[in-house]
XYZ file of C-alpha atoms in Angstrom:
715
model
C -30.819 3.308 -1.454
C -29.313 6.094 0.638
C -26.801 3.916 2.448
C -25.390 2.596 -0.814
C -25.159 6.079 -2.265
C -23.272 7.401 0.750
C -20.719 4.621 0.790
C -20.131 5.060 -2.924
C -19.310 8.688 -2.301
C -16.229 7.447 -0.443
C -14.937 5.608 -3.503
C -11.498 7.194 -3.316
C -10.453 5.053 -0.381
C -7.328 3.065 -1.333
C -5.883 -0.180 -0.082
C -4.656 0.335 3.480
C -6.522 3.650 3.898
C -9.625 2.046 5.315
C -7.754 2.389 8.581
C -9.149 -0.662 10.270
C -7.526 -3.725 11.804
C -8.470 -7.167 10.567
C -10.068 -9.660 12.897
C -8.041 -12.810 13.353
C -9.792 -16.032 12.447
C -9.527 -19.545 13.862
C -7.495 -21.638 11.486
C -8.168 -25.336 11.076
C -5.415 -27.782 11.893
C -6.388 -30.384 9.327
C -3.955 -30.924 6.479
C -5.026 -29.654 3.051
C -3.648 -30.848 -0.193
C -1.980 -28.479 -2.643
C -0.325 -29.407 -5.918
C 3.421 -29.351 -5.775
C 3.696 -29.134 -1.959
C 5.535 -31.927 -0.210
C 4.658 -32.998 3.284
C 1.930 -31.983 5.682
C 4.012 -29.143 7.136
C 4.232 -27.554 3.680
C 0.465 -27.699 3.092
C -0.162 -24.564 5.140
C 0.233 -20.891 4.347
C 2.181 -20.319 7.549
C 2.311 -20.670 11.309
C 1.760 -18.287 14.235
C 2.365 -19.234 17.865
C 2.624 -22.863 16.808
C -0.788 -22.885 15.133
C -0.949 -23.588 11.409
C -2.779 -21.243 9.048
C -4.488 -22.918 6.106
C -4.351 -21.430 2.639
C -8.153 -21.665 2.425
C -8.706 -19.582 5.554
C -6.122 -17.023 4.498
C -7.750 -16.735 1.070
C -11.148 -16.306 2.717
C -9.828 -13.384 4.730
C -8.266 -11.840 1.616
C -11.588 -12.165 -0.221
C -13.414 -10.513 2.660
C -11.039 -7.577 2.781
C -10.948 -7.284 -0.994
C -14.752 -7.224 -1.164
C -14.852 -4.376 1.341
C -12.346 -2.361 -0.700
C -14.228 -3.012 -3.950
C -17.435 -1.936 -2.252
C -16.027 1.367 -1.035
C -14.227 2.072 -4.311
C -17.016 0.752 -6.549
C -14.481 -1.262 -8.510
C -14.891 -4.664 -10.125
C -11.206 -5.508 -9.824
C -8.019 -4.409 -8.108
C -4.658 -4.047 -9.806
C -1.897 -6.570 -9.131
C -0.127 -4.018 -6.967
C -3.276 -3.358 -4.945
C -3.886 -7.098 -4.527
C -0.343 -7.551 -3.242
C -0.916 -4.729 -0.764
C -4.101 -6.469 0.388
C -2.293 -9.788 0.820
C 0.493 -8.170 2.827
C -1.889 -6.167 4.999
C -4.050 -9.215 5.676
C -0.995 -11.225 6.730
C 0.513 -8.481 8.876
C -2.783 -7.834 10.622
C -3.401 -11.543 11.064
C -0.042 -11.964 12.785
C -0.552 -8.854 14.953
C -4.067 -9.872 15.948
C -3.046 -13.409 16.817
C -0.239 -12.324 19.147
C -2.355 -9.571 20.752
C -5.246 -11.986 21.339
C -2.929 -14.560 22.889
C -1.409 -12.050 25.312
C -4.766 -10.405 26.027
C -6.235 -13.791 26.954
C -3.451 -14.347 29.492
C -4.392 -11.177 31.399
C -8.159 -11.529 30.903
C -8.674 -8.684 28.434
C -11.851 -8.876 26.324
C -14.182 -6.547 24.438
C -17.777 -6.601 25.696
C -20.962 -5.899 23.769
C -21.539 -2.907 26.034
C -18.173 -1.440 24.992
C -19.050 -1.898 21.321
C -22.402 -0.198 21.875
C -20.732 2.706 23.682
C -18.433 3.274 20.708
C -21.431 3.225 18.355
C -23.394 5.645 20.550
C -20.435 8.063 20.734
C -19.926 7.815 16.968
C -16.425 9.351 17.067
C -14.310 6.327 16.169
C -12.579 7.103 12.821
C -13.527 3.674 11.521
C -17.218 4.594 11.700
C -16.657 7.589 9.422
C -15.965 5.113 6.607
C -19.474 3.655 6.803
C -22.630 4.772 4.967
C -24.254 5.716 8.271
C -22.825 9.217 8.573
C -25.124 12.167 9.193
C -24.487 14.556 6.308
C -25.241 17.609 8.443
C -22.978 16.776 11.387
C -20.425 14.686 9.487
C -20.520 12.123 12.306
C -21.631 8.521 12.529
C -25.331 8.236 13.384
C -26.257 5.088 15.308
C -29.944 5.742 14.592
C -29.245 5.564 10.849
C -27.647 2.165 11.459
C -30.699 0.982 13.410
C -33.031 2.219 10.670
C -30.967 0.357 8.090
C -31.173 -2.896 10.074
C -34.915 -2.462 10.314
C -35.230 -1.867 6.545
C -32.902 -4.763 5.807
C -34.875 -7.223 7.935
C -38.141 -6.143 6.317
C -36.669 -6.413 2.822
C -35.269 -9.844 3.650
C -38.640 -11.054 4.936
C -40.455 -9.650 1.901
C -37.755 -10.799 -0.554
C -37.599 -7.261 -1.896
C -35.807 -6.580 -5.221
C -33.558 -4.186 -3.312
C -32.297 -6.897 -0.972
C -29.224 -7.562 -3.115
C -28.064 -3.950 -2.809
C -28.888 -3.892 0.879
C -27.018 -7.162 1.417
C -23.818 -5.551 0.142
C -24.166 -2.750 2.708
C -25.047 -5.270 5.438
C -21.982 -7.420 4.687
C -19.767 -4.345 4.702
C -21.113 -3.326 8.098
C -20.390 -6.797 9.524
C -16.836 -6.412 8.243
C -16.499 -3.013 9.943
C -18.029 -4.220 13.208
C -15.746 -7.247 13.347
C -12.683 -5.093 12.788
C -13.904 -2.518 15.283
C -13.934 -5.220 17.931
C -10.358 -6.185 17.116
C -9.255 -2.568 17.124
C -10.756 -2.041 20.580
C -8.958 -5.089 21.955
C -5.664 -3.754 20.616
C -6.328 -0.348 22.173
C -7.130 -1.903 25.555
C -3.936 -3.964 25.426
C -1.856 -0.912 24.564
C -3.548 1.132 27.287
C -2.694 -1.582 29.813
C 0.926 -1.494 28.681
C 0.974 2.320 28.818
C -0.230 2.254 32.418
C 2.953 0.358 33.298
C 5.113 3.221 32.013
C 5.239 6.002 34.585
C 6.952 9.363 35.048
C 7.863 11.345 38.166
C 8.672 14.932 39.140
C 12.435 14.456 39.099
C 12.321 12.950 35.609
C 10.039 15.768 34.439
C 12.471 18.437 35.645
C 15.362 16.692 33.912
C 13.367 16.330 30.700
C 12.422 20.028 30.742
C 16.050 21.020 31.168
C 17.216 18.609 28.457
C 14.738 20.128 26.000
C 15.112 23.789 26.852
C 18.628 24.529 28.138
C 20.530 25.867 25.113
C 24.307 26.097 24.833
C 26.427 28.333 22.632
C 29.905 26.959 21.912
C 33.062 27.441 19.910
C 33.755 24.095 18.254
C 37.031 22.717 16.931
C 36.609 19.783 14.506
C 38.947 17.211 13.018
C 37.002 15.254 10.376
C 37.662 11.562 9.777
C 37.951 12.401 6.088
C 41.307 14.082 6.807
C 42.799 10.577 7.069
C 42.753 8.316 4.016
C 41.093 4.917 4.436
C 44.128 3.332 2.772
C 46.307 4.546 5.633
C 44.289 2.555 8.177
C 45.145 -1.112 8.657
C 42.229 -3.419 9.504
C 42.761 -7.013 10.669
C 40.328 -9.907 11.068
C 40.807 -9.638 14.824
C 39.642 -5.998 14.624
C 36.551 -7.060 12.674
C 35.729 -9.904 15.095
C 36.026 -7.606 18.102
C 33.761 -5.010 16.492
C 31.324 -7.765 15.528
C 30.911 -8.822 19.167
C 30.262 -5.179 20.060
C 27.624 -4.687 17.353
C 26.271 -8.246 17.153
C 22.627 -7.405 18.032
C 22.476 -5.206 14.922
C 23.153 -8.228 12.712
C 20.194 -10.314 13.805
C 17.655 -11.145 11.101
C 14.223 -12.496 11.970
C 13.670 -14.491 8.774
C 15.831 -16.495 6.423
C 16.961 -14.576 3.330
C 18.725 -15.576 0.131
C 21.062 -13.896 -2.350
C 20.883 -14.448 -6.090
C 22.512 -13.610 -9.368
C 20.119 -13.552 -12.287
C 19.707 -12.767 -15.956
C 16.454 -11.165 -17.037
C 15.816 -10.589 -20.719
C 12.804 -8.554 -21.787
C 11.480 -9.352 -25.245
C 10.706 -6.253 -27.285
C 9.189 -5.624 -30.684
C 11.527 -5.770 -33.665
C 11.551 -3.116 -36.367
C 9.381 -5.379 -38.506
C 6.931 -5.888 -35.616
C 6.675 -2.144 -35.119
C 6.009 -1.506 -38.810
C 3.169 -4.022 -38.724
C 1.537 -2.398 -35.669
C 1.828 1.053 -37.284
C 0.151 -0.282 -40.442
C -2.707 -1.795 -38.392
C -3.208 1.413 -36.439
C -3.356 3.513 -39.619
C -6.112 1.196 -40.848
C -7.975 1.485 -37.524
C -7.680 5.269 -37.680
C -9.576 5.333 -40.963
C -12.198 2.887 -39.683
C -12.721 4.765 -36.411
C -13.039 8.158 -38.116
C -15.977 6.965 -40.213
C -17.565 4.315 -37.978
C -21.245 4.598 -37.117
C -20.588 2.294 -34.145
C -17.163 3.069 -32.631
C -17.572 0.201 -30.163
C -17.056 -2.407 -32.868
C -13.818 -0.804 -34.096
C -12.437 -0.326 -30.576
C -13.243 -3.936 -29.694
C -11.668 -5.275 -32.881
C -8.504 -3.247 -32.271
C -7.868 -4.840 -28.881
C -7.577 -1.402 -27.265
C -6.325 -1.118 -23.694
C -9.172 1.357 -23.024
C -12.770 0.087 -23.347
C -15.456 2.099 -25.102
C -18.278 3.046 -22.704
C -20.293 5.233 -25.065
C -20.884 7.739 -22.248
C -19.596 11.230 -21.487
C -16.773 11.040 -18.940
C -14.392 13.522 -17.295
C -10.625 13.381 -17.747
C -10.480 11.478 -14.419
C -11.700 8.425 -16.325
C -8.269 8.271 -17.963
C -6.154 8.748 -14.846
C -4.404 5.426 -15.537
C -3.383 6.855 -18.905
C -1.829 10.301 -18.298
C -1.150 10.856 -22.002
C -4.879 10.616 -22.766
C -6.042 12.469 -19.627
C -3.762 15.425 -20.347
C -5.206 16.123 -23.799
C -8.815 14.858 -23.824
C -10.374 18.146 -22.636
C -8.521 20.211 -25.249
C -9.523 18.074 -28.237
C -12.374 19.152 -30.510
C -14.971 16.829 -32.006
C -13.214 14.677 -34.607
C -10.508 12.022 -34.898
C -6.793 12.410 -34.224
C -4.035 10.775 -36.212
C -1.955 7.965 -34.743
C -0.093 9.373 -31.720
C 2.904 7.623 -30.215
C 3.506 7.560 -26.459
C 7.020 6.295 -25.765
C 6.441 6.185 -21.993
C 4.027 3.263 -22.153
C 5.155 1.971 -25.577
C 1.774 2.531 -27.242
C 0.215 4.022 -30.355
C -3.025 5.945 -29.765
C -6.052 7.205 -31.691
C -8.762 9.376 -30.116
C -12.139 10.093 -31.671
C -14.159 12.736 -29.826
C -17.865 12.287 -30.545
C -19.240 15.014 -28.266
C -18.399 17.370 -25.400
C -20.678 18.957 -22.795
C -20.746 20.603 -19.384
C -22.449 17.986 -17.210
C -22.941 17.388 -13.503
C -20.492 15.042 -11.801
C -22.774 14.590 -8.785
C -26.474 13.842 -9.266
C -29.167 13.141 -6.680
C -32.056 10.935 -7.760
C -34.709 8.491 -6.675
C -36.320 5.622 -8.524
C -39.053 3.011 -8.591
C -38.168 -0.356 -10.142
C -41.017 -1.900 -12.115
C -41.056 -5.659 -12.652
C -43.900 -7.955 -13.713
C -44.591 -11.405 -15.097
C -44.070 -10.117 -18.634
C -42.286 -7.169 -20.182
C -45.583 -5.844 -21.552
C -47.081 -5.854 -18.055
C -44.064 -3.997 -16.717
C -44.323 -1.404 -19.488
C -48.043 -0.887 -18.836
C -47.519 -0.607 -15.080
C -44.717 1.930 -15.607
C -46.906 4.014 -17.915
C -49.616 4.034 -15.244
C -47.172 5.207 -12.549
C -45.784 7.878 -14.863
C -49.295 9.235 -15.484
C -50.075 9.192 -11.765
C -46.937 11.200 -10.997
C -47.773 13.643 -13.757
C -51.162 14.045 -12.121
C -49.611 14.990 -8.783
C -49.288 11.619 -7.036
C -46.719 11.356 -4.207
C -43.502 9.627 -5.304
C -42.727 8.128 -1.882
C -46.241 6.768 -1.510
C -46.085 5.078 -4.924
C -42.660 3.629 -4.127
C -43.963 2.110 -0.877
C -46.936 0.642 -2.728
C -44.449 -1.341 -4.830
C -42.387 -2.448 -1.801
C -39.653 0.153 -2.203
C -38.454 3.152 -0.221
C -37.894 5.707 -2.972
C -34.927 7.022 -0.979
C -32.776 9.823 -2.372
C -29.400 8.654 -3.641
C -26.323 10.540 -4.902
C -24.598 9.266 -8.024
C -21.090 10.435 -9.032
C -18.914 10.105 -12.096
C -16.496 7.920 -10.183
C -19.131 5.198 -10.040
C -19.102 4.573 -13.793
C -16.246 6.399 -15.488
C -13.594 3.704 -14.966
C -15.878 0.716 -15.545
C -14.266 -2.045 -17.659
C -17.458 -2.407 -19.726
C -20.966 -1.012 -20.023
C -24.142 -2.784 -21.139
C -26.952 -0.947 -22.901
C -29.279 -0.852 -19.875
C -26.633 0.816 -17.706
C -25.775 3.190 -20.543
C -29.456 4.161 -20.858
C -29.801 4.695 -17.114
C -26.651 6.830 -16.774
C -27.508 8.939 -19.813
C -30.909 9.594 -18.274
C -29.230 10.784 -15.072
C -26.736 12.999 -16.896
C -29.239 14.584 -19.265
C -32.474 14.490 -17.235
C -34.042 17.735 -16.055
C -34.188 18.369 -12.315
C -37.540 17.311 -10.771
C -38.807 15.814 -14.056
C -39.658 12.093 -14.113
C -38.526 9.671 -16.797
C -39.881 6.261 -17.741
C -36.898 4.100 -18.752
C -37.639 0.911 -20.679
C -34.900 -1.605 -19.895
C -34.366 -5.249 -20.816
C -35.911 -6.766 -17.678
C -38.466 -4.091 -16.908
C -38.881 -0.367 -16.399
C -37.529 2.255 -14.012
C -39.356 5.432 -13.063
C -36.519 7.904 -12.501
C -36.574 11.395 -10.998
C -33.462 13.586 -10.920
C -33.610 15.832 -7.831
C -30.365 17.815 -7.845
C -27.181 18.329 -9.873
C -23.808 19.587 -8.660
C -20.113 19.876 -9.648
C -20.519 20.629 -13.352
C -17.451 19.795 -15.412
C -16.364 19.066 -18.979
C -17.335 15.548 -20.005
C -16.350 13.975 -23.290
C -17.804 11.037 -25.159
C -14.786 9.530 -26.868
C -13.551 6.308 -28.445
C -9.887 5.632 -27.695
C -7.682 2.997 -29.259
C -4.517 2.470 -27.216
C -2.428 -0.355 -28.586
C 0.916 -1.627 -27.283
C 3.715 -1.908 -29.825
C 4.129 -5.596 -29.115
C 6.483 -8.270 -30.391
C 5.398 -10.950 -32.849
C 5.351 -14.701 -32.290
C 8.425 -15.031 -34.486
C 10.333 -12.435 -32.471
C 9.436 -14.187 -29.236
C 10.376 -17.592 -30.613
C 13.809 -16.359 -31.700
C 14.401 -14.716 -28.307
C 13.298 -17.859 -26.463
C 15.519 -20.160 -28.496
C 18.585 -17.969 -27.954
C 17.950 -17.621 -24.198
C 17.220 -21.325 -23.845
C 20.564 -22.159 -25.470
C 22.308 -19.757 -23.067
C 20.662 -21.365 -20.017
C 21.537 -24.859 -21.233
C 25.223 -23.905 -21.338
C 25.161 -22.218 -17.896
C 24.846 -24.935 -15.292
C 26.963 -23.160 -12.665
C 27.222 -19.603 -11.339
C 30.626 -19.251 -13.003
C 29.190 -20.416 -16.349
C 26.347 -17.959 -16.018
C 28.724 -15.055 -15.468
C 31.053 -16.184 -18.258
C 28.395 -16.891 -20.918
C 26.064 -13.933 -20.312
C 28.238 -11.234 -21.960
C 28.936 -13.526 -24.917
C 25.209 -13.851 -25.547
C 24.521 -10.170 -25.017
C 22.980 -10.563 -21.566
C 23.782 -8.900 -18.243
C 24.150 -10.677 -14.886
C 22.543 -8.781 -12.009
C 22.557 -9.366 -8.238
C 19.867 -9.210 -5.566
C 20.480 -9.784 -1.877
C 18.293 -10.731 1.069
C 15.191 -12.007 -0.700
C 12.680 -13.423 1.785
C 9.558 -15.540 1.488
C 7.501 -12.348 1.833
C 8.468 -11.299 -1.702
C 5.783 -11.196 -4.377
C 8.122 -10.947 -7.334
C 11.777 -11.431 -8.192
C 13.421 -8.205 -9.362
C 9.997 -6.595 -9.696
C 9.012 -8.981 -12.508
C 5.428 -10.229 -12.409
C 4.598 -13.900 -12.674
C 7.716 -15.168 -10.898
C 6.007 -17.321 -8.246
C 7.463 -20.553 -9.662
C 10.910 -18.985 -9.586
C 10.383 -17.990 -5.931
C 9.332 -21.530 -5.072
C 12.508 -22.847 -6.704
C 14.644 -20.255 -4.927
C 13.593 -21.315 -1.418
C 13.972 -25.011 -2.169
C 17.320 -24.783 -4.008
C 20.792 -25.375 -2.619
C 23.529 -22.778 -2.708
C 25.305 -22.720 -6.063
C 22.419 -24.193 -8.050
C 21.131 -22.581 -11.250
C 17.423 -22.574 -12.019
C 15.669 -23.682 -15.192
C 14.424 -21.040 -17.630
C 11.315 -19.184 -16.451
C 8.865 -17.389 -18.729
C 7.339 -14.571 -16.734
C 6.174 -10.956 -16.754
C 3.404 -10.443 -19.307
C 4.868 -13.295 -21.334
C 7.659 -10.870 -22.234
C 10.423 -11.807 -19.763
C 12.857 -14.731 -19.805
C 14.587 -15.382 -16.476
C 17.285 -17.606 -15.028
C 18.481 -17.501 -11.394
C 21.540 -18.690 -9.521
C 21.386 -19.069 -5.735
C 24.596 -17.521 -4.378
C 23.933 -17.225 -0.660
C 21.666 -18.436 2.153
C 21.311 -16.451 5.387
C 19.445 -18.461 8.054
C 17.293 -16.814 10.689
C 19.477 -15.555 13.530
C 22.773 -13.663 13.596
C 24.746 -13.057 10.433
C 28.347 -14.220 10.790
C 31.173 -11.708 11.020
C 32.587 -12.764 7.650
C 29.297 -12.305 5.775
C 30.123 -9.934 2.913
C 27.583 -7.289 3.910
C 28.373 -7.551 7.619
C 32.085 -7.429 6.929
C 31.695 -4.209 4.957
C 29.800 -2.576 7.837
C 32.373 -3.770 10.364
C 35.217 -2.497 8.216
C 33.694 0.997 8.040
C 33.197 1.065 11.803
C 36.727 -0.168 12.556
C 38.231 2.393 10.178
C 36.210 5.098 11.916
C 37.394 3.885 15.332
C 41.048 3.852 14.276
C 40.783 7.299 12.725
C 39.159 8.519 15.939
C 42.066 7.084 17.965
C 44.601 8.954 15.825
C 42.712 12.236 15.946
C 42.003 11.986 19.681
C 45.702 11.362 20.286
C 46.425 14.444 18.197
C 44.134 16.538 20.405
C 45.313 15.014 23.689
C 46.271 17.694 26.200
C 44.646 20.484 24.155
C 42.911 22.903 26.539
C 41.847 25.755 24.290
C 40.254 26.416 20.918
C 43.431 28.198 19.766
C 45.547 25.152 20.630
C 43.152 22.876 18.715
C 43.274 25.198 15.722
C 47.034 25.039 15.821
C 46.705 21.233 15.484
C 44.742 21.693 12.237
C 41.181 21.698 13.605
C 38.482 23.749 11.908
C 36.825 26.235 14.263
C 33.208 27.364 14.030
C 30.461 28.593 16.369
C 27.497 26.284 17.038
C 24.399 27.682 18.756
C 21.201 26.389 20.361
C 22.575 22.972 21.328
C 20.304 21.007 23.667
C 20.756 17.574 25.188
C 17.510 16.318 23.643
C 18.301 17.410 20.066
C 21.545 16.136 18.474
C 23.772 18.942 17.195
C 24.441 19.296 13.469
C 28.070 20.149 12.687
C 28.469 22.006 9.422
C 32.227 21.359 9.259
C 31.780 17.584 9.075
C 28.221 17.504 7.668
C 26.990 15.199 10.385
C 24.518 14.980 13.262
C 26.452 14.369 16.473
C 24.474 13.091 19.507
C 27.662 12.465 21.515
C 28.618 16.126 21.144
C 25.228 17.256 22.482
C 25.678 15.008 25.514
C 29.199 16.288 26.219
C 28.115 19.924 25.897
C 25.198 19.367 28.282
C 27.636 18.002 30.867
C 30.045 20.948 30.602
C 29.495 24.158 32.569
C 29.402 27.598 30.950
C 32.884 29.056 30.501
C 34.559 25.637 30.637
C 36.528 23.761 27.984
C 35.662 20.150 27.125
C 37.210 17.618 29.495
C 38.363 15.334 26.681
C 38.036 15.037 22.884
C 34.601 13.784 21.815
C 34.407 10.880 19.349
C 31.547 11.580 16.932
C 29.991 10.043 13.828
C 32.103 12.027 11.375
C 34.955 13.461 13.384
C 36.582 14.259 16.727
C 35.685 17.461 18.570
C 36.762 19.737 21.393
C 34.793 22.804 22.425
C 34.501 25.858 24.676
C 31.074 26.544 26.223
C 30.517 30.276 25.929
C 26.979 30.560 27.227
C 24.102 28.524 28.668
C 20.543 29.791 29.022
C 16.987 28.510 29.025
C 15.214 28.855 25.697
C 13.312 32.130 25.377
C 9.677 31.745 26.368
C 10.103 28.345 27.994
C 8.059 27.836 31.156
C 8.011 24.762 33.350
C 4.617 23.086 33.667
C 5.065 20.077 35.902
C 1.857 18.251 34.920
C 2.366 18.769 31.202
C 6.045 17.846 31.353
C 5.292 14.648 33.273
C 2.743 13.700 30.616
C 5.294 14.375 27.865
C 7.909 12.328 29.695
C 5.464 9.428 30.025
C 4.699 9.639 26.305
C 8.401 9.573 25.545
C 8.847 6.517 27.734
C 5.936 4.864 25.935
C 7.690 5.449 22.629
C 10.737 3.675 23.991
C 8.662 0.559 24.673
C 6.595 1.079 21.526
C 8.292 -1.817 19.793
C 6.426 -4.282 21.997
C 4.552 -5.622 18.965
C 7.794 -6.426 17.184
C 8.976 -8.304 20.270
C 5.717 -10.242 20.543
C 5.869 -11.197 16.870
C 9.478 -12.327 17.245
C 8.482 -14.630 20.094
C 5.505 -15.941 18.101
C 7.874 -17.835 15.781
C 5.996 -16.790 12.654
C 6.437 -18.950 9.552
C 5.463 -17.315 6.249
C 4.990 -19.719 3.343
C 2.722 -17.492 1.266
C 5.165 -17.544 -1.644
C 4.175 -21.173 -2.271
C 0.586 -20.224 -3.018
C 0.416 -16.569 -4.090
């Protein structure tokens, strides 16, 4: 049907790019059991505003979002990385929606049906452009197309039409969009209400215009902090504590985090393992070169790339750049065994045929089903003869309870399929090779299809090829030896000190990771580490974990918990905090020395005599921090001091910057060439700037919502 064809044409949409907010759901408060979780409080995925979120409801929302993505991308599955992105986006949107809804309810904000209908009638909301109901001529959402679809859907549902399954997928996707549209509108209304509280006035507008457009030209004298060695600066604990109190808000963390030391050993193929894989691949190369049915050889080889038996473009191999880069240049025939060190594979490619084929095909069809296959065949033959005799295709389609709508089919819809049955292969080949306007009678397993190709576009090189891509993997013996050695190492390393002492002796390396939170999906980027994460957030400081087998069964992992940082303010003697404080104190003490050196200086020449580097700096405005070439730093404080100094005057006092101390002479001040004051426009810009300053309202709301994230226990 047309709607399905249009949504498929948007198959390139990736996770997160749908651009729509997720509608928050009502979570049940009843406790749910989950293996390995202790206590009712730990039987939930998390908590927002004091309300528990069940793992079942969270999973339901993930499934809903995942189904929408699969529908738009025409994919059967998402990668692990894409699934993790979905899980994170679902959670983030769930939290945002919950806090927005709670605040909106307090002030009486809602979204009415009339408001939804107005958005549909206007058709300009970006979310609507991702639906199948877009007018191809105008490129805009067409509410009439949506109404027509609902009418067709209701009729098909009442008649139990064979096309109902396809239509149901479009219907479900629309419900998903509509639900998220409602949530998006509520968020926009809340933000608009907040924006109306942020005002600007004429005086502020004049100041803002001057700050942005008054440019100063100066002679600058710089003394960089780097001219004093860090070792010459004495830093005491009292200095660090005082600086900590000054910078304390910067050391607040909203969630608990943990530090670890770990040993990760990746099992790799031995020389003997590699020789065995090479031998197998040489045998497969001979079999594939002469095979009548390449599918059997590819399947037996355990290839990473399935055999579709259809002509595909090089885009079909976009996950495998080594294959994609050479497939178009290969002639019909079979390659030797090709090594690709980047993905640790050996590869064989047999090109069966090449052709210039359309990548975009318009067609229509009539599905023929009957009580028996023979009846279906006879009925299809009758329809084919009627069409050959000049019968109207649409009229015949309606006679059999179908619409006969025109649909576009693209290579993206089949080229990356994980498998292909014979019926689908027959249908796609008929599309690719069928003549425009000719009708075909396709005999399939469950019945027949009368197919008419109407148009073909975007011709490109398509290759029918059988590819064997095989990982150079380790053997069971190699893995067993690696496991036994690592297990012995873990058994001897019951403390952090033991771990660090024994690792080099066994040929392993101890690594560190800081500030891991419960929002992590993996430890150290290693897949399959959920059990290790669960241990990490239940362990006590100083404990060492058991051995974990993770990754693709190719990683052995042991963890030691070295630090716990509770939610709240990090202490001044935290290692990371202390390092930051030390840098800031050293900078302050260097600034004191350099400012004392420049005390009483009232000219650029006098500053130069004290060792300062002199350089001109032009086009300094208050609104844009100046960049000082001499110290390689952006200096907001310098911009502020220059703005407050009249033309012809010398700086009142040395300026303490990010990378040095400065004095300056203002040579000239003038409004930027071409600048013209527009009061209305400048007031609007000032209001927008003010709105940006309060733009972190969502972060503040989430902080107050006391969010608990226990997803690591389940996912």
